[in-house]
Amino acid sequence: MFFSLRTPLKPKRGGTTLRVLSVERISTVHQDEKSLEDQQQQSRQFIAANFEGPVEWTSIASQGSGEILDRSEVRELEDRIASGDYDVVIVEDLGRICRRTYAVIICEQCEDTGTRLLALNDSVDTFDDTWKLSASFATLRHEKYNDDTSKRIRRSHRNRFVNGGVFQCAIYGYLKPPGAKSDADIKKDPEAEAVYDTIFTKLEDRVSFTEVADWLNEEGVPVGPYSRSQRWTCKSVAATIRNPILKGQRVRNERMSRRINKTGKRISVKAPPEERLVRECPHLAFIDPERFDRVIRKLKERNACYRRGKATGIDPRAGVSRKRTKWPGQHIGCGVCGRILVYQGSKDTAQMMCSGATAYRCWNSISLHGPTTARIIAARVLEEIENLPGFPEELLDSLHERLADRSGEREARRRQLDQQIARLDRELHNLMSAIRELGGSKSVYAEIEAAESQRQILQHERDEVQRRQDIPFQVPDMATIVELARSQLAAYPPDSQEFARLMRRLIPEVYVFPYRLIDRGHPELRAHVRFNLGAIVESLPDLAELERHLSSEFVVDLFDPPQREEFRTRVWELTHSPTEKLTEREIGARLGITQPAVQYAKALQRRLDEAGRSDPYVPLREPPADYAKLRRYKHKRFVQEPLAGFPREWPSD
């Protein structure tokens, strides 16, 4: 039944035609689209009952959530109201515009343009002095309906989950028969047993999620039945293996949605601990719970160093996936500003350059070829490994003494951890007893959560100490270590991810610095490399003496020398030969170069002798003013902003 109008409808600019704008909306695709027609028909009946003249009708019908404010239909409604071309805006209720208090703002916009807004079921008429009170109560009521419905659905889902229901989207390896009502009806796919075992074995061997995804796609392993993609990806692998159902544990309410009030859209955020529900389902376990927890813990520890925003707590690249790249991509750092070198050229050229230079924050815009750089550094690393001396007897004796001391320290630490865990267990027991006798409170629940978190941390540390204590150790001879490194370097192609992972372990740090010949010429990059051979030998203990013996630092040129430097030493030897006197032309003919090339080589040697240097390359601590290509620092956008601790010191000659 319609409410009565105190003021009759009439065109605001005279004339006989009433211009009406109606708004209809349904929320989801599950609602009948005929509801839009029903809403409009109701509006037409109301206008016909209150206006006898001709009506010019315009309709904005849509399907979308009433919470979302940045819908195109809302923008269109505001634009049409702002035009002032309509006499009446009519809706079934204000919730059809949006289920938010923003509907009151729409009413105010109508009031500003002299357009009359009618909300039939809410009894709102902006030509009535009391419309603001009615509109405010109506919008609050519509939003409360949403909140109440959400709470009812949440209550039902939580109760059904506790009783084994709400098993919605099964991941790969689980079979959900038609009509299944409980997790007791879910079955495991026998073929998935070996697949999951292989996946966890690869992860234990430090294989990345992307490589696991590649293997799954190559083997033709199907993705989950509810996956939108038909191929495994890094993201889908990570989400699957982190699902605790693989260890026979169902978890609900790990995350919750939070509305962004500006737009009305919702984002997923971590839910409070009290919202989390856990249900044990041992018959659904593919992986032993202890192994599952160990692998997930190792993955977190392995990736902790890559977490962004560790210092400030703010992630500057939230939602941006890391680029999977060939080594040395995402590894080499710029010695001038500290930022990493990234690929800049096409797939064929594979040129790398300092990311700070591309952002006009570093003047070092010298590029290098990625595959060539990988080949040069790998060859030099192998050479350094071959030249490492064997372990002296004094070092081996010292190692065994330190290991004996370390074993005693671990045993003492294990006993200390056992005492702390026992103390926390007593505290938790006392807190639970207090809840049973006196009831709980927020402070008590917070203490329980803190104690449980601390106990978990201590238990993980205790397990790691025990594991290290149980591993027998025997120092392998240097020949065995060198052969292991040689075989691993030869086992993988340079463009593979296995090779990249190995090199990142062997070379924890590599920075490039710009150098230039003493007689000028093109600036080039030299790599200052620190490598640790012990990183690829799993059984070696983390003792400082052993690490120093298996570590080394060296400098390697990442370029081919120019002709005058390549032949400089040989030209000088032939020029000062005690057995024969050769002219410059004869020297050039013998070396296969021209006479001017011989002269340039001799001039370079004279410059070195005058400067008293043996290395013809000098470091560039600032951009050369006489070089026409390094001009990025002259751009108005350029600001030299090195990271903390940079530029680094160049090694002495």
XYZ file of C-alpha atoms in Angstrom:
653
model
C 0.000 0.000 0.000
C 1.452 3.358 -1.062
C 2.003 6.269 1.310
C 0.133 9.523 0.678
C 1.809 12.585 -0.802
C 1.278 15.894 0.971
C 2.341 17.821 -2.128
C 0.979 16.710 -5.513
C 3.369 15.737 -8.310
C 3.988 18.368 -10.981
C 6.727 19.302 -13.464
C 9.185 21.658 -11.777
C 9.668 23.802 -14.907
C 6.087 24.011 -15.998
C 4.517 22.148 -18.872
C 2.353 19.075 -18.770
C 4.900 16.232 -19.035
C 6.405 14.740 -15.866
C 9.955 13.483 -16.343
C 10.557 10.479 -14.092
C 13.796 8.595 -13.386
C 13.299 5.195 -11.758
C 16.009 3.074 -10.115
C 15.794 -0.719 -9.887
C 18.424 -3.137 -8.566
C 18.879 -6.790 -7.688
C 21.888 -8.018 -5.741
C 23.088 -11.291 -7.245
C 22.730 -13.462 -10.326
C 20.684 -15.872 -8.200
C 17.834 -13.371 -7.992
C 15.121 -13.375 -10.638
C 15.621 -10.623 -13.212
C 11.839 -10.259 -13.337
C 12.165 -8.486 -9.997
C 13.513 -5.474 -11.926
C 10.313 -5.342 -13.941
C 8.238 -5.752 -10.781
C 10.005 -2.819 -9.134
C 9.455 -0.587 -12.153
C 5.828 -1.621 -12.422
C 5.255 -0.647 -8.798
C 6.800 2.760 -9.478
C 4.638 3.239 -12.568
C 1.496 2.427 -10.587
C 2.403 4.982 -7.940
C 3.083 7.718 -10.518
C -0.162 6.874 -12.339
C -2.102 7.114 -9.084
C -0.658 10.554 -8.262
C -0.262 12.229 -11.674
C -2.788 12.328 -14.490
C -0.701 13.892 -17.259
C 1.807 12.365 -19.679
C 4.972 10.839 -18.198
C 8.428 10.618 -19.816
C 10.040 7.561 -18.247
C 13.771 6.776 -17.813
C 15.021 3.688 -15.965
C 18.375 2.693 -14.456
C 18.206 -1.060 -13.814
C 21.258 -2.957 -12.532
C 22.526 -6.081 -10.819
C 25.162 -5.625 -8.117
C 25.827 -5.400 -4.408
C 24.181 -2.490 -2.651
C 27.297 -2.053 -0.516
C 29.465 -1.079 -3.495
C 29.455 2.655 -4.135
C 31.673 2.849 -7.217
C 29.212 1.027 -9.455
C 28.712 2.696 -12.830
C 24.950 2.841 -12.190
C 25.480 4.987 -9.069
C 27.695 7.362 -11.063
C 25.092 7.514 -13.819
C 22.348 8.290 -11.281
C 24.382 11.133 -9.788
C 25.131 12.579 -13.233
C 21.451 12.515 -14.220
C 20.427 14.137 -10.939
C 23.097 16.832 -11.372
C 21.755 17.643 -14.847
C 18.473 18.817 -13.296
C 16.499 17.372 -16.214
C 14.217 15.181 -14.085
C 11.255 16.083 -11.959
C 11.081 12.881 -9.912
C 13.503 10.108 -8.909
C 11.538 7.091 -7.683
C 12.722 3.851 -6.055
C 11.058 0.974 -4.234
C 13.239 1.734 -1.210
C 16.549 3.529 -0.616
C 18.300 0.174 -0.464
C 17.778 -0.131 -4.226
C 20.151 2.808 -4.651
C 22.648 1.419 -2.129
C 22.432 -0.260 1.245
C 24.569 2.435 2.794
C 24.109 5.829 4.394
C 25.362 7.202 1.074
C 21.706 6.958 -0.031
C 21.027 10.003 2.174
C 23.658 11.927 0.193
C 21.815 10.989 -3.008
C 18.664 12.442 -1.464
C 20.533 15.658 -0.654
C 21.770 15.884 -4.237
C 18.154 15.667 -5.394
C 17.212 18.404 -2.949
C 19.979 20.640 -4.299
C 18.687 20.378 -7.887
C 15.013 20.628 -6.955
C 14.385 17.041 -8.010
C 11.870 15.149 -5.923
C 13.005 11.751 -4.616
C 10.402 9.197 -3.602
C 11.238 5.935 -1.776
C 7.926 4.102 -1.623
C 8.461 1.437 1.039
C 10.514 3.803 3.227
C 7.919 6.628 3.043
C 10.605 9.105 2.022
C 9.642 12.236 0.094
C 12.266 14.982 -0.161
C 9.457 17.546 -0.525
C 8.422 16.644 3.033
C 10.193 18.477 5.886
C 10.664 15.223 7.806
C 12.414 13.323 4.981
C 15.903 13.380 6.544
C 14.762 11.565 9.669
C 12.868 8.962 7.626
C 15.777 8.487 5.195
C 18.325 8.164 8.005
C 16.304 5.494 9.816
C 15.630 3.673 6.536
C 19.296 3.512 5.492
C 20.359 2.319 8.938
C 17.633 -0.333 8.806
C 18.750 -1.578 5.378
C 22.365 -1.831 6.490
C 21.293 -3.573 9.684
C 19.401 -6.138 7.608
C 22.647 -6.931 5.807
C 24.531 -7.228 9.081
C 21.893 -9.464 10.665
C 21.757 -11.720 7.620
C 25.540 -11.991 7.617
C 25.563 -12.982 11.285
C 22.895 -15.632 10.746
C 24.816 -17.147 7.842
C 28.047 -17.052 9.853
C 26.367 -18.716 12.841
C 24.963 -21.503 10.676
C 28.231 -22.124 8.855
C 30.259 -22.264 12.076
C 27.890 -24.792 13.628
C 27.790 -26.944 10.505
C 31.582 -26.869 10.219
C 31.975 -28.097 13.798
C 29.664 -30.981 12.910
C 31.648 -31.904 9.803
C 29.771 -29.935 7.164
C 30.633 -26.953 4.957
C 33.178 -28.902 2.926
C 32.915 -26.601 -0.072
C 35.880 -26.418 -2.457
C 37.947 -29.590 -2.504
C 41.566 -29.232 -3.622
C 43.408 -31.712 -5.818
C 43.434 -35.227 -4.399
C 40.042 -35.149 -2.692
C 36.889 -36.655 -4.153
C 33.564 -35.156 -3.127
C 30.700 -37.469 -4.134
C 27.404 -35.895 -5.227
C 25.198 -35.225 -2.256
C 28.043 -35.343 0.290
C 26.930 -33.671 3.513
C 29.948 -34.157 5.771
C 33.719 -34.536 5.622
C 33.149 -38.190 6.508
C 31.837 -38.642 2.952
C 35.011 -37.191 1.369
C 37.483 -39.676 -0.107
C 41.142 -39.408 -1.048
C 42.309 -40.030 -4.603
C 44.842 -42.910 -4.412
C 46.860 -41.460 -7.313
C 47.460 -38.233 -5.375
C 49.345 -40.018 -2.595
C 52.572 -40.316 -4.596
C 52.155 -36.835 -6.102
C 51.989 -35.106 -2.726
C 54.889 -37.164 -1.416
C 57.000 -36.062 -4.393
C 55.972 -32.422 -3.945
C 57.039 -32.387 -0.298
C 60.267 -34.194 -1.165
C 61.071 -31.503 -3.735
C 60.288 -28.765 -1.222
C 62.587 -30.434 1.290
C 65.289 -30.282 -1.419
C 64.771 -26.497 -1.666
C 62.888 -26.618 -4.970
C 60.767 -23.509 -5.584
C 56.990 -23.458 -5.974
C 57.353 -22.434 -9.603
C 59.535 -25.442 -10.360
C 57.010 -27.687 -8.609
C 54.282 -26.163 -10.787
C 56.354 -26.845 -13.898
C 56.825 -30.471 -12.843
C 53.105 -30.924 -12.149
C 52.207 -29.509 -15.564
C 54.796 -31.682 -17.302
C 53.439 -34.772 -15.547
C 49.889 -33.844 -16.491
C 48.664 -33.696 -12.891
C 45.205 -32.078 -12.924
C 44.511 -28.981 -10.905
C 41.783 -28.909 -8.295
C 38.177 -29.261 -9.506
C 37.379 -25.671 -8.476
C 40.474 -24.053 -9.977
C 39.852 -21.311 -12.516
C 43.127 -22.024 -14.287
C 43.772 -25.282 -16.090
C 47.488 -25.222 -15.244
C 49.446 -25.225 -12.013
C 51.066 -21.938 -11.051
C 53.402 -20.802 -8.286
C 50.434 -19.312 -6.437
C 48.236 -22.403 -6.729
C 51.044 -24.723 -5.582
C 51.773 -22.524 -2.560
C 48.103 -22.347 -1.595
C 47.669 -26.105 -1.987
C 50.656 -27.287 0.016
C 49.926 -24.802 2.811
C 46.407 -26.169 3.207
C 46.378 -27.996 6.579
C 43.882 -30.532 5.255
C 46.935 -32.311 3.802
C 47.837 -33.273 7.377
C 44.227 -34.145 8.217
C 43.176 -30.848 9.736
C 40.317 -28.698 8.472
C 40.536 -24.990 9.293
C 37.852 -22.354 8.883
C 37.830 -18.584 9.415
C 41.571 -18.220 8.881
C 40.689 -15.012 7.074
C 37.708 -12.696 6.961
C 36.424 -9.930 4.691
C 36.647 -6.271 5.594
C 34.719 -3.556 3.803
C 36.504 -0.558 2.352
C 33.945 2.106 3.180
C 35.049 4.455 0.423
C 34.079 2.029 -2.336
C 32.059 -0.621 -0.517
C 34.258 -3.392 -1.894
C 35.656 -6.000 0.443
C 39.192 -7.249 0.938
C 40.456 -10.372 2.657
C 42.295 -9.833 5.949
C 43.613 -12.139 8.646
C 40.851 -13.005 11.090
C 41.255 -12.666 14.886
C 42.458 -15.869 16.580
C 39.145 -16.364 18.390
C 37.376 -16.700 15.030
C 39.512 -19.655 13.912
C 37.882 -23.092 13.895
C 39.825 -26.361 13.624
C 38.447 -29.853 12.990
C 40.618 -32.976 12.992
C 40.048 -35.354 10.060
C 42.831 -37.981 10.152
C 41.270 -39.978 7.328
C 41.942 -37.067 4.925
C 45.691 -36.770 5.659
C 48.151 -37.196 2.782
C 51.219 -36.047 4.722
C 52.337 -36.933 8.236
C 51.524 -33.920 10.487
C 55.084 -33.697 11.815
C 56.529 -33.648 8.302
C 53.938 -31.122 7.152
C 54.737 -28.739 10.013
C 58.481 -29.130 9.479
C 58.305 -28.339 5.762
C 56.012 -25.326 6.247
C 58.295 -24.029 9.006
C 61.348 -24.435 6.788
C 59.603 -22.612 3.941
C 58.845 -19.681 6.243
C 62.421 -19.562 7.502
C 63.825 -19.830 3.981
C 61.664 -16.991 2.707
C 61.907 -14.732 5.765
C 64.855 -12.811 4.316
C 62.775 -11.899 1.260
C 59.956 -10.358 3.266
C 59.419 -6.775 2.204
C 59.076 -3.959 4.686
C 60.896 -5.722 7.533
C 62.311 -2.450 8.895
C 59.174 -0.301 8.695
C 56.512 -2.993 8.771
C 55.046 -1.579 5.561
C 55.169 -3.629 2.379
C 55.908 -1.199 -0.484
C 55.002 -3.791 -3.097
C 51.982 -5.465 -1.553
C 50.141 -7.585 -4.101
C 53.009 -7.503 -6.591
C 54.443 -10.937 -7.377
C 58.174 -11.397 -7.636
C 59.575 -11.923 -11.078
C 60.950 -15.331 -11.793
C 64.203 -14.724 -13.631
C 67.312 -16.489 -14.817
C 70.471 -16.176 -12.798
C 72.128 -13.711 -12.199
C 68.850 -11.826 -12.310
C 67.561 -10.692 -8.899
C 71.006 -11.389 -7.419
C 73.719 -8.985 -8.600
C 73.841 -5.695 -6.714
C 75.133 -2.329 -7.804
C 78.174 -1.285 -5.765
C 77.380 2.389 -6.286
C 73.818 2.535 -4.929
C 73.138 -0.960 -3.531
C 70.117 -1.769 -5.699
C 69.842 -4.945 -7.761
C 70.482 -5.224 -11.476
C 67.407 -6.140 -13.511
C 66.895 -7.212 -17.094
C 66.231 -4.239 -19.327
C 66.564 -5.486 -22.895
C 64.484 -7.876 -24.934
C 64.479 -11.622 -24.432
C 67.196 -12.014 -27.044
C 69.635 -9.397 -25.752
C 69.118 -10.077 -22.018
C 70.895 -6.892 -20.975
C 70.963 -6.075 -17.253
C 71.251 -2.665 -15.631
C 70.980 -1.173 -12.163
C 67.343 -0.712 -11.191
C 68.330 2.534 -9.507
C 69.570 3.873 -12.832
C 66.245 3.132 -14.503
C 64.550 5.093 -11.714
C 67.052 7.958 -12.054
C 68.464 7.287 -8.602
C 71.921 6.031 -9.635
C 74.371 7.220 -12.269
C 75.721 3.720 -12.939
C 73.768 2.901 -16.095
C 76.436 0.589 -17.531
C 74.766 -2.592 -18.756
C 76.010 -6.157 -18.940
C 74.829 -9.283 -20.726
C 73.127 -11.686 -18.315
C 74.021 -15.091 -19.855
C 77.626 -14.006 -20.474
C 77.914 -12.772 -16.905
C 76.583 -16.089 -15.583
C 79.142 -18.012 -17.640
C 82.085 -15.817 -16.551
C 81.250 -15.887 -12.828
C 80.529 -19.637 -12.823
C 83.861 -20.366 -14.523
C 85.725 -18.201 -12.040
C 83.947 -19.793 -9.082
C 84.971 -23.236 -10.324
C 88.556 -22.016 -10.685
C 88.543 -20.689 -7.114
C 87.136 -23.990 -5.854
C 89.866 -25.951 -7.607
C 92.541 -23.784 -5.968
C 91.260 -24.100 -2.395
C 93.889 -25.733 -0.119
C 93.118 -28.810 1.926
C 92.231 -28.752 5.608
C 95.344 -28.475 7.790
C 95.621 -30.851 10.729
C 95.515 -27.975 13.214
C 92.157 -26.875 11.801
C 90.698 -30.395 12.000
C 91.804 -30.766 15.637
C 90.283 -27.390 16.473
C 87.049 -28.342 14.710
C 86.630 -31.531 16.710
C 87.232 -29.631 19.953
C 84.676 -26.990 18.982
C 82.166 -29.668 18.002
C 82.541 -31.336 21.380
C 81.937 -27.980 23.070
C 79.001 -27.294 20.736
C 77.447 -30.659 21.630
C 77.587 -29.767 25.324
C 76.085 -26.341 24.607
C 73.227 -27.920 22.644
C 72.491 -30.369 25.442
C 72.398 -27.520 27.971
C 70.155 -25.492 25.675
C 67.826 -28.478 25.204
C 67.438 -28.879 28.974
C 66.780 -25.156 29.330
C 64.105 -25.286 26.628
C 62.483 -28.308 28.290
C 62.239 -26.342 31.545
C 60.710 -23.313 29.823
C 58.168 -25.482 27.958
C 57.211 -27.223 31.211
C 56.727 -23.836 32.907
C 54.452 -22.652 30.083
C 52.467 -25.894 30.299
C 51.863 -25.220 33.994
C 50.784 -21.641 33.257
C 48.353 -22.826 30.583
C 46.944 -25.450 32.945
C 46.399 -22.811 35.630
C 44.728 -20.417 33.180
C 42.380 -23.127 31.922
C 41.493 -24.059 35.503
C 40.724 -20.402 36.249
C 38.398 -20.233 33.248
C 36.531 -23.349 34.341
C 36.073 -22.014 37.884
C 35.647 -18.257 37.396
C 34.881 -17.808 33.706
C 36.966 -16.176 31.015
C 37.799 -12.597 30.090
C 39.613 -10.857 27.249
C 42.787 -10.465 29.315
C 42.807 -14.160 30.256
C 42.277 -15.233 26.646
C 45.086 -12.877 25.564
C 47.430 -14.481 28.120
C 46.509 -17.950 26.854
C 47.162 -16.922 23.248
C 50.549 -15.381 24.155
C 51.572 -18.452 26.165
C 50.569 -20.864 23.392
C 52.468 -18.816 20.804
C 55.591 -18.717 22.986
C 55.352 -22.450 23.637
C 55.171 -23.204 19.922
C 58.289 -21.117 19.263
C 60.210 -22.860 22.036
C 59.062 -26.295 20.865
C 60.291 -25.603 17.325
C 63.669 -24.479 18.652
C 63.867 -27.541 20.887
C 63.135 -29.860 17.948
C 65.829 -28.174 15.857
C 68.412 -28.463 18.661
C 67.578 -32.154 19.063
C 67.796 -32.754 15.305
C 71.239 -31.162 15.098
C 72.396 -33.146 18.102
C 71.355 -36.418 16.495
C 73.268 -35.778 13.231
C 76.727 -37.392 13.294
C 79.495 -35.238 11.830
C 82.706 -36.098 10.064
C 84.752 -33.485 8.203
C 85.055 -34.601 4.564
C 88.379 -34.127 2.794
C 88.774 -31.182 0.435
C 88.916 -33.408 -2.655
C 85.430 -34.740 -1.850
C 84.039 -31.240 -1.378
C 85.597 -29.988 -4.624
C 84.241 -32.955 -6.568
C 80.786 -32.354 -5.099
C 80.865 -28.706 -6.181
C 82.159 -29.593 -9.647
C 79.458 -32.207 -10.194
C 76.679 -29.879 -9.043
C 77.856 -27.035 -11.276
C 77.975 -29.382 -14.262
C 74.630 -31.018 -13.507
C 72.432 -28.050 -14.421
C 72.288 -25.826 -17.513
C 73.148 -22.159 -16.794
C 69.639 -20.960 -17.650
C 67.844 -23.383 -15.294
C 66.360 -22.569 -11.922
C 68.388 -25.381 -10.317
C 71.575 -23.630 -11.427
C 70.265 -20.301 -10.126
C 69.456 -21.816 -6.734
C 72.903 -23.405 -6.514
C 74.702 -20.165 -7.428
C 72.761 -18.170 -4.868
C 73.929 -20.596 -2.214
C 77.529 -20.631 -3.436
C 77.645 -16.849 -3.913
C 75.800 -15.090 -1.092
C 77.049 -11.703 -2.250
C 78.083 -10.197 -5.587
C 78.328 -6.507 -6.445
C 79.444 -4.815 -9.632
C 81.487 -1.605 -9.798
C 82.308 0.615 -12.774
C 85.937 0.730 -13.937
C 87.759 2.389 -16.793
C 91.140 2.049 -18.454
C 93.718 4.522 -17.245
C 93.890 6.059 -20.736
C 90.094 6.493 -20.818
C 87.777 4.515 -23.111
C 84.471 2.803 -22.369
C 83.571 2.222 -18.699
C 83.065 -1.437 -17.829
C 81.796 -3.447 -14.863
C 83.818 -5.628 -12.551
C 82.187 -8.069 -10.159
C 83.338 -8.281 -6.550
C 82.293 -11.754 -5.474
C 82.192 -13.491 -2.104
C 81.566 -17.225 -2.286
C 81.135 -19.895 0.367
C 81.761 -23.479 -0.656
C 80.431 -24.822 2.634
C 76.900 -23.738 1.671
C 76.437 -26.737 -0.622
C 77.742 -29.321 1.874
C 74.755 -30.045 4.103
C 76.636 -32.004 6.775
C 79.130 -29.241 7.600
C 78.606 -27.496 10.950
C 78.235 -23.732 11.099
C 81.666 -23.015 12.615
C 83.450 -19.760 11.843
C 86.846 -21.419 11.270
C 85.418 -23.814 8.695
C 83.480 -21.062 6.920
C 86.586 -18.888 6.638
C 88.556 -21.755 5.129
C 85.864 -22.525 2.550
C 85.130 -18.899 1.706
C 86.924 -16.524 -0.596
C 86.571 -13.132 -2.222
C 87.702 -12.283 -5.725
C 87.252 -9.745 -8.502
C 86.331 -10.807 -12.033
C 86.015 -8.744 -15.217
C 82.602 -9.036 -16.852
C 83.814 -7.785 -20.240
C 86.273 -8.502 -22.992
C 89.296 -6.161 -22.817
C 89.906 -3.757 -25.723
C 92.610 -4.621 -28.211
C 95.307 -2.369 -26.711
C 94.868 -4.018 -23.295
C 94.555 -7.540 -24.701
C 97.930 -7.320 -26.507
C 99.664 -4.859 -24.143
C 101.850 -7.382 -22.322
C 102.865 -9.302 -25.465
C 103.659 -6.108 -27.353
C 105.852 -4.937 -24.505
C 107.663 -8.293 -24.332
C 108.391 -8.299 -28.089
C 109.481 -4.670 -27.983
C 112.076 -5.387 -25.259
C 113.086 -8.838 -26.483
C 116.826 -9.402 -25.798
C 117.228 -11.768 -28.748
C 115.696 -9.808 -31.608
C 114.917 -6.250 -32.555
C 111.482 -5.915 -34.147
C 109.808 -2.887 -35.600
C 106.237 -1.967 -34.724
C 105.089 -3.183 -38.116
C 106.832 -6.562 -37.574
C 105.342 -6.900 -34.079
C 101.891 -6.195 -35.480
C 102.352 -8.786 -38.211
C 103.460 -11.405 -35.715
C 100.485 -10.736 -33.408
C 97.975 -10.278 -36.227
C 97.164 -6.653 -35.416
C 97.854 -3.331 -37.100
C 100.787 -0.992 -36.430
C 98.505 1.662 -34.806
C 97.206 -1.045 -32.458
C 100.804 -1.770 -31.420
C 101.365 1.927 -30.777
C 98.214 2.168 -28.625
C 99.322 -0.842 -26.590
C 102.765 0.689 -25.984
C 101.195 4.020 -24.992
C 98.968 2.281 -22.454
C 101.971 0.529 -20.911
C 103.836 3.835 -20.645
C 100.852 5.349 -18.787
C 100.935 2.446 -16.349
C 104.667 2.830 -15.770
C 104.303 6.554 -15.166
C 101.508 5.974 -12.650
C 103.343 3.086 -10.992
C 100.364 0.753 -11.441
C 100.027 -2.867 -12.440
C 96.253 -2.816 -12.983
C 95.299 -0.780 -16.054
C 91.730 -0.264 -14.768
C 90.856 2.467 -12.286
C 87.551 2.662 -10.401
C 84.975 5.272 -11.369
C 83.790 6.829 -8.134
C 81.722 9.375 -10.014
C 80.374 9.628 -13.572
C 83.122 10.620 -16.051
C 82.617 14.104 -17.431
C 84.377 13.282 -20.716
C 82.209 10.278 -21.617
C 79.237 11.023 -23.837
C 77.032 8.037 -22.916
C 76.773 8.162 -19.118
C 74.561 11.226 -19.015
C 71.633 9.987 -16.954
C 72.849 12.023 -13.986
C 72.330 15.223 -16.007
C 68.609 14.592 -16.375
C 66.362 16.870 -14.338
C 64.661 13.787 -12.887
C 67.926 12.388 -11.529
C 68.618 12.327 -7.778
C 71.518 10.222 -6.523
C 69.996 8.214 -3.650
C 72.163 5.260 -2.655
C 70.930 2.794 -0.082
C 72.397 2.789 3.402
C 76.036 1.674 3.381
C 76.691 2.552 -0.260
C 78.724 3.225 -2.303
C 80.961 0.432 -1.095
C 84.720 0.635 -0.861
C 86.690 -0.644 -3.832
C 89.479 -3.108 -2.981
C 92.960 -1.695 -3.130
C 95.138 -2.476 -6.150
